[in-house]
Coordinates of C-alpha atoms in Angstrom, one line a residue:
M8 CA 134.8 122.6 97.0
L9 CA 136.1 121.7 100.3
Y10 CA 133.5 122.7 103.2
N11 CA 136.0 124.3 105.5
S12 CA 137.4 127.2 103.6
T13 CA 133.9 128.1 102.6
M14 CA 133.0 128.0 106.5
Q15 CA 135.7 130.2 107.4
S16 CA 134.8 132.9 105.1
A17 CA 131.4 132.7 104.3
Q18 CA 130.3 131.0 107.6
P19 CA 126.9 129.7 105.7
D20 CA 124.0 128.5 107.8
F21 CA 123.1 124.6 108.4
T22 CA 120.5 124.7 105.6
T23 CA 123.5 125.8 103.3
Y24 CA 125.8 123.1 104.5
L25 CA 123.7 120.3 104.3
K26 CA 122.8 121.7 100.8
Q27 CA 126.4 121.8 99.6
T28 CA 127.5 118.5 101.7
S29 CA 124.6 116.6 100.4
A30 CA 125.8 117.7 96.6
E31 CA 129.1 116.3 97.7
I32 CA 127.9 112.9 98.7
E33 CA 125.5 112.7 96.2
K34 CA 128.3 113.4 93.1
E35 CA 130.4 110.3 95.0
L36 CA 127.5 108.3 95.1
N37 CA 126.7 108.7 91.3
T38 CA 130.1 107.2 91.1
F39 CA 129.5 104.2 93.3
S40 CA 125.9 103.6 91.6
H41 CA 127.9 103.6 88.3
Y42 CA 130.5 101.3 89.5
W43 CA 127.7 98.7 91.2
N44 CA 125.4 98.7 87.7
Q45 CA 128.5 97.8 85.6
Y46 CA 129.4 95.3 88.1
I47 CA 126.1 93.7 87.9
Q48 CA 125.8 94.0 84.1
T49 CA 128.6 92.4 83.7
G50 CA 128.8 89.3 85.7
F51 CA 124.8 89.0 87.3
S52 CA 122.7 90.6 84.0
D53 CA 119.4 88.7 85.0
L54 CA 119.5 90.9 88.3
E55 CA 119.9 94.1 86.3
E56 CA 116.4 95.6 86.4
I57 CA 116.2 95.1 90.4
N58 CA 119.6 96.6 91.1
K59 CA 118.9 99.5 89.3
R60 CA 115.7 99.9 91.3
F61 CA 117.9 99.4 94.3
T62 CA 120.7 102.2 93.0
Q63 CA 118.0 104.5 92.4
S64 CA 116.7 104.3 95.9
F65 CA 119.6 106.0 97.0
Y66 CA 118.4 109.3 95.9
G67 CA 115.3 111.2 97.2
G68 CA 116.4 111.9 100.9
K69 CA 118.1 114.5 102.5
M70 CA 121.3 112.8 103.1
L71 CA 121.4 114.4 106.3
R72 CA 123.0 111.6 108.1
G73 CA 126.0 111.2 105.6
T74 CA 126.4 115.3 106.2
L75 CA 126.6 114.8 109.8
V76 CA 129.5 112.5 109.3
K77 CA 131.1 115.0 107.9
L78 CA 130.6 117.7 110.3
G79 CA 131.3 115.2 113.0
Y80 CA 134.8 114.8 111.5
E81 CA 135.0 118.7 110.9
L82 CA 134.3 119.3 114.7
F83 CA 137.6 117.6 115.5
E84 CA 140.1 118.1 112.4
K85 CA 140.3 121.6 111.5
K86 CA 141.9 120.3 108.0
S87 CA 139.3 119.1 105.6
S88 CA 139.6 116.1 103.8
H89 CA 137.3 114.7 100.9
E90 CA 138.2 111.1 102.0
I91 CA 135.1 111.5 104.9
I92 CA 132.9 111.5 102.2
K93 CA 133.5 107.4 101.6
P94 CA 132.0 107.0 105.3
A95 CA 129.4 109.5 104.4
I96 CA 128.2 107.7 101.9
A97 CA 128.3 104.6 103.9
W98 CA 126.1 105.6 106.4
E99 CA 123.1 106.8 103.4
L100 CA 124.0 102.9 101.9
L101 CA 123.2 101.7 105.3
H102 CA 120.1 104.1 105.7
T103 CA 118.4 103.0 102.4
A104 CA 119.5 99.1 103.4
L105 CA 117.5 99.4 106.6
L106 CA 114.8 101.5 104.9
I107 CA 114.1 98.4 102.9
H108 CA 114.1 96.3 105.3
D109 CA 111.9 98.4 107.6
D110 CA 109.2 98.8 104.6
I111 CA 109.2 94.9 104.9
I112 CA 108.4 94.9 108.5
D113 CA 106.0 98.0 108.5
Q114 CA 104.4 96.6 105.2
S115 CA 104.8 100.2 103.9
P116 CA 103.7 100.4 100.4
T117 CA 105.7 103.6 99.5
R118 CA 109.0 105.3 100.1
R119 CA 110.0 108.8 99.3
G120 CA 107.3 108.6 97.0
K121 CA 107.8 105.6 95.4
P122 CA 106.7 102.2 95.5
S123 CA 108.8 100.5 98.3
M124 CA 111.5 98.1 97.0
H125 CA 109.4 94.8 98.0
L126 CA 106.6 95.5 95.7
T127 CA 107.2 94.4 92.2
K128 CA 105.3 93.3 89.4
K129 CA 105.7 89.7 90.5
D130 CA 104.2 87.5 93.2
A131 CA 104.7 89.2 97.1
H132 CA 107.5 86.2 97.8
Y133 CA 109.8 87.1 95.3
G134 CA 109.5 91.1 95.9
I135 CA 110.3 90.5 99.8
S136 CA 112.9 87.9 98.9
Q137 CA 114.9 90.5 96.4
A138 CA 114.2 93.4 98.8
L139 CA 115.9 91.6 101.7
C140 CA 118.8 90.6 99.6
L141 CA 119.6 93.9 98.3
G142 CA 119.0 95.5 101.9
D143 CA 121.8 92.9 103.2
L144 CA 123.9 93.8 100.1
G145 CA 123.5 97.9 100.9
I146 CA 124.8 97.0 104.5
V147 CA 128.0 94.8 103.6
H148 CA 129.1 97.5 101.1
A149 CA 128.4 100.1 103.7
I150 CA 131.0 98.3 106.0
K151 CA 133.3 97.7 103.1
L152 CA 133.4 101.5 102.0
I153 CA 134.5 102.5 105.6
N154 CA 137.3 99.7 105.2
E155 CA 138.6 101.2 102.1
S156 CA 139.0 104.6 103.4
I157 CA 142.3 105.6 103.6
F158 CA 142.1 106.9 107.0
P159 CA 145.1 105.3 109.3
V160 CA 144.5 101.7 110.0
E161 CA 143.9 101.8 113.9
V162 CA 141.6 104.8 113.5
K163 CA 139.6 102.8 110.7
N164 CA 139.1 100.0 112.8
R165 CA 137.8 101.7 115.9
A166 CA 135.2 103.4 113.5
T167 CA 134.1 100.0 111.5
S168 CA 133.5 98.3 115.1
Y169 CA 131.9 101.5 116.3
F170 CA 129.3 101.3 113.1
L171 CA 128.7 97.7 113.4
Q172 CA 127.8 98.6 116.8
I173 CA 125.6 101.0 115.8
I174 CA 123.9 98.5 112.9
S175 CA 123.7 95.6 115.8
D176 CA 121.5 98.2 118.4
T177 CA 119.2 99.7 115.6
I178 CA 118.3 96.1 114.8
L179 CA 118.0 95.4 118.4
G180 CA 115.6 98.3 118.4
E181 CA 113.7 97.4 115.7
M182 CA 113.2 94.1 117.4
L183 CA 111.9 95.9 120.6
D184 CA 109.6 98.0 118.5
V185 CA 108.1 95.0 117.1
E186 CA 107.5 93.2 120.2
I187 CA 105.8 96.3 121.9
S188 CA 103.7 96.9 119.2
Q189 CA 102.0 93.3 119.9
M190 CA 101.1 94.6 123.6
H191 CA 97.8 96.5 124.5
K192 CA 99.6 98.7 127.0
R193 CA 103.2 100.7 126.2
T194 CA 105.1 102.9 128.8
E195 CA 106.6 105.9 127.9
K196 CA 109.9 104.1 129.0
Q197 CA 109.6 101.9 126.5
I198 CA 109.0 104.5 124.0
M199 CA 111.9 106.7 124.7
D200 CA 114.3 103.8 124.7
I201 CA 113.1 102.2 121.4
H202 CA 113.5 105.6 120.3
K203 CA 117.2 106.1 121.6
M204 CA 118.3 102.8 120.4
K205 CA 116.3 102.8 116.6
T206 CA 116.6 106.8 115.9
A207 CA 119.0 108.8 118.2
N208 CA 121.9 106.5 118.0
Y209 CA 121.5 105.9 114.5
T210 CA 120.7 109.0 112.9
I211 CA 122.4 111.6 115.0
V212 CA 124.9 110.2 117.5
G213 CA 126.0 107.5 115.0
P214 CA 126.9 109.6 112.4
L215 CA 128.5 112.4 114.3
T216 CA 130.5 110.3 116.1
L217 CA 132.0 108.1 113.1
G218 CA 133.1 111.5 111.7
A219 CA 134.6 112.1 115.0
L220 CA 136.4 109.2 115.4
L221 CA 137.8 109.3 112.1
A222 CA 139.0 112.8 113.4
G223 CA 140.8 110.8 116.2
A224 CA 138.3 112.7 118.8
G225 CA 138.8 111.3 122.4
D226 CA 136.8 109.1 124.6
S227 CA 135.3 112.5 126.4
D228 CA 134.6 114.2 123.1
L229 CA 132.5 111.3 121.9
E230 CA 130.8 111.3 125.4
K231 CA 129.4 115.0 124.8
I232 CA 128.0 114.1 121.3
K233 CA 126.3 111.6 123.1
H234 CA 124.8 113.9 125.6
F235 CA 124.0 116.2 122.5
G236 CA 122.7 113.9 120.0
E237 CA 120.3 111.0 122.1
P238 CA 118.0 113.9 123.7
L239 CA 117.8 115.7 120.0
G240 CA 117.6 112.0 118.3
I241 CA 114.5 111.4 120.8
A242 CA 113.1 114.7 119.5
F243 CA 113.4 114.2 116.1
Q244 CA 111.5 110.8 116.5
I245 CA 108.7 112.4 118.2
Q246 CA 108.6 115.2 115.4
D247 CA 108.8 112.2 113.0
D248 CA 105.7 110.4 114.7
I249 CA 104.0 113.7 114.9
L250 CA 104.3 114.4 111.1
G251 CA 103.5 110.9 110.5
I252 CA 99.8 111.1 111.7
F253 CA 99.2 115.1 111.1
G254 CA 101.6 116.0 108.1
D255 CA 101.1 115.7 104.4
D256 CA 101.0 112.8 102.4
E257 CA 102.8 114.4 99.3
I258 CA 105.4 116.1 101.5
I259 CA 106.5 113.2 103.9
G260 CA 106.7 111.0 101.0
K261 CA 104.3 108.4 102.4
S262 CA 100.5 107.9 103.9
T263 CA 99.7 109.2 107.0
T264 CA 97.7 106.5 108.0
S265 CA 100.7 104.2 107.7
D266 CA 101.8 104.6 111.3
I267 CA 98.4 103.9 112.6
E268 CA 97.6 100.7 110.6
E269 CA 100.7 99.2 111.7
N270 CA 99.9 99.9 115.3
K271 CA 103.4 102.1 115.8
S272 CA 104.3 102.6 119.1
T273 CA 104.7 106.5 119.9
L274 CA 104.4 108.8 122.5
L275 CA 101.3 110.1 120.9
I276 CA 99.4 106.4 121.4
T277 CA 100.8 105.9 124.6
Y278 CA 100.0 109.1 126.2
A279 CA 96.4 109.1 124.6
M280 CA 95.9 105.9 126.4
E281 CA 96.8 106.5 129.9
H282 CA 94.6 109.8 129.4
A283 CA 91.6 108.9 127.4
N284 CA 87.9 108.3 128.8
Q285 CA 86.6 105.1 128.0
E286 CA 85.0 106.0 124.9
Q287 CA 88.0 107.1 123.5
K288 CA 89.9 104.0 124.9
K289 CA 87.5 102.3 122.9
L290 CA 87.5 103.9 119.7
L291 CA 91.7 103.9 119.9
K292 CA 91.7 100.0 120.6
Q293 CA 89.2 99.6 117.9
H294 CA 91.0 101.3 115.0
Y295 CA 94.6 102.0 115.8
G296 CA 96.3 99.0 114.3
Q297 CA 93.3 98.4 111.9
K298 CA 94.4 97.9 108.6
N299 CA 92.9 100.3 105.6
I300 CA 91.5 102.9 107.9
T301 CA 89.0 105.3 106.7
T302 CA 89.4 109.1 106.5
K303 CA 86.8 109.6 109.4
Q304 CA 88.7 107.0 111.4
H305 CA 92.1 109.0 110.8
E306 CA 90.2 112.3 111.9
D307 CA 88.9 110.7 115.1
I308 CA 92.3 109.4 116.1
K309 CA 93.9 112.9 115.7
K310 CA 91.0 114.6 117.4
I311 CA 91.4 112.1 120.4
F312 CA 95.1 112.4 120.2
E313 CA 94.4 116.5 120.7
Q314 CA 91.6 116.3 123.0
T315 CA 93.5 114.1 125.4
G316 CA 96.7 116.4 125.3
A317 CA 98.9 113.7 124.0
L318 CA 100.0 116.3 120.5
S319 CA 100.6 118.9 123.0
Y320 CA 102.6 116.7 125.4
S321 CA 104.5 115.2 122.7
Q322 CA 105.0 118.7 121.2
N323 CA 106.1 120.0 124.5
K324 CA 108.5 117.2 124.9
I325 CA 110.5 117.7 121.7
K326 CA 111.0 121.4 123.2
E327 CA 112.5 119.9 126.4
L328 CA 114.9 117.3 124.6
T329 CA 116.1 120.0 122.1
K330 CA 116.9 122.6 124.9
Q331 CA 118.4 120.0 126.5
A332 CA 120.8 118.9 124.0
K333 CA 121.4 122.9 122.9
T334 CA 123.1 122.8 126.6
I335 CA 125.8 120.7 125.4
I336 CA 126.7 122.5 122.1
S337 CA 129.6 124.9 124.2
H338 CA 131.0 122.1 125.6
I339 CA 131.5 119.8 122.1
T340 CA 133.5 122.8 120.6
T341 CA 134.4 126.6 121.4
E342 CA 134.2 127.8 117.7
K343 CA 131.3 130.1 116.9
N344 CA 130.5 128.7 113.5
K345 CA 130.3 125.2 114.5
Q346 CA 128.3 125.9 117.6
M347 CA 125.8 128.0 114.9
L348 CA 125.9 125.0 113.0
L349 CA 124.7 122.5 115.4
E350 CA 122.1 125.3 116.9
Q351 CA 120.3 125.8 113.5
F352 CA 120.7 121.9 112.8
S353 CA 118.9 121.2 116.2
D354 CA 116.6 123.9 115.3
L355 CA 115.7 122.2 111.7
L356 CA 114.8 119.0 113.2
I357 CA 112.0 120.3 115.3
Q358 CA 110.6 122.8 112.6
R359 CA 110.5 120.3 109.7
R360 CA 107.5 119.3 107.5
K361 CA 108.8 116.2 106.4

């Protein structure tokens, strides 16, 4: 079922929109996975096992970014087109690829409740080598999917160029994150810059903009998406960082000690270090970034985040940024049902538990 006709009649909420669109994306992703596995079986049979793990890793997420590609398209194009699903899949492939690379950088043991791609029964070098190659393949095929869609050439070229720029900015954001994680003192501005490059543009602004570009949206429309998506994306990352420490392992699909052990640069640790007393600072310096922290050490760090006001400051920053983003919605579209979808999407990001 094409979503526009449903949206005009029933006007479902964003949760329903996400569920319906992700099912549509997953169906096409199944087709791509089948094609990819057959291609490997035919010409590269020695790589069959590792590639099956790769295609299996496409699933288990919310398909949020792919859904936003479709929503971005429908914000500026009244006539629905199933062809937008290819670019939506492209974003999900990119997401899978970057997560594979991210897990290597962060030394994360799990992803979506399963062992990370670089962890295999063979030696560590083998696992990392194959995972890096699979991540690279995911990026290549994401670009290929956009290129193979049937949108007008000039529109497609503009969209592909933008997609490549997002990939570049995301990688630079990751490099900056790695760089400042080595510093003892990190500033809020550094954290916000990383959140903008690594999360906001990649998770919200980028997918919405790609869809809008393929619908033929103008520069002023794209600017409005940016003003909506940047503060919301930063709020999304702050919430993600809170869940990464205060959440539930089973719900978020990874260990709630992993962010601490990798010395992750977050608003929580930055604010806490600025406002902690000497004893609290000593404990944070001793245990934040330490491998294999104990349950007690984890609890002590959480307590310091609460006592210094870092947790409440981060939560208030989320509310402030989300409110800022919502003021832009009426400028993006005048259609009430689409405004409702953007409003509910905004609320969903800050209320989520995973």
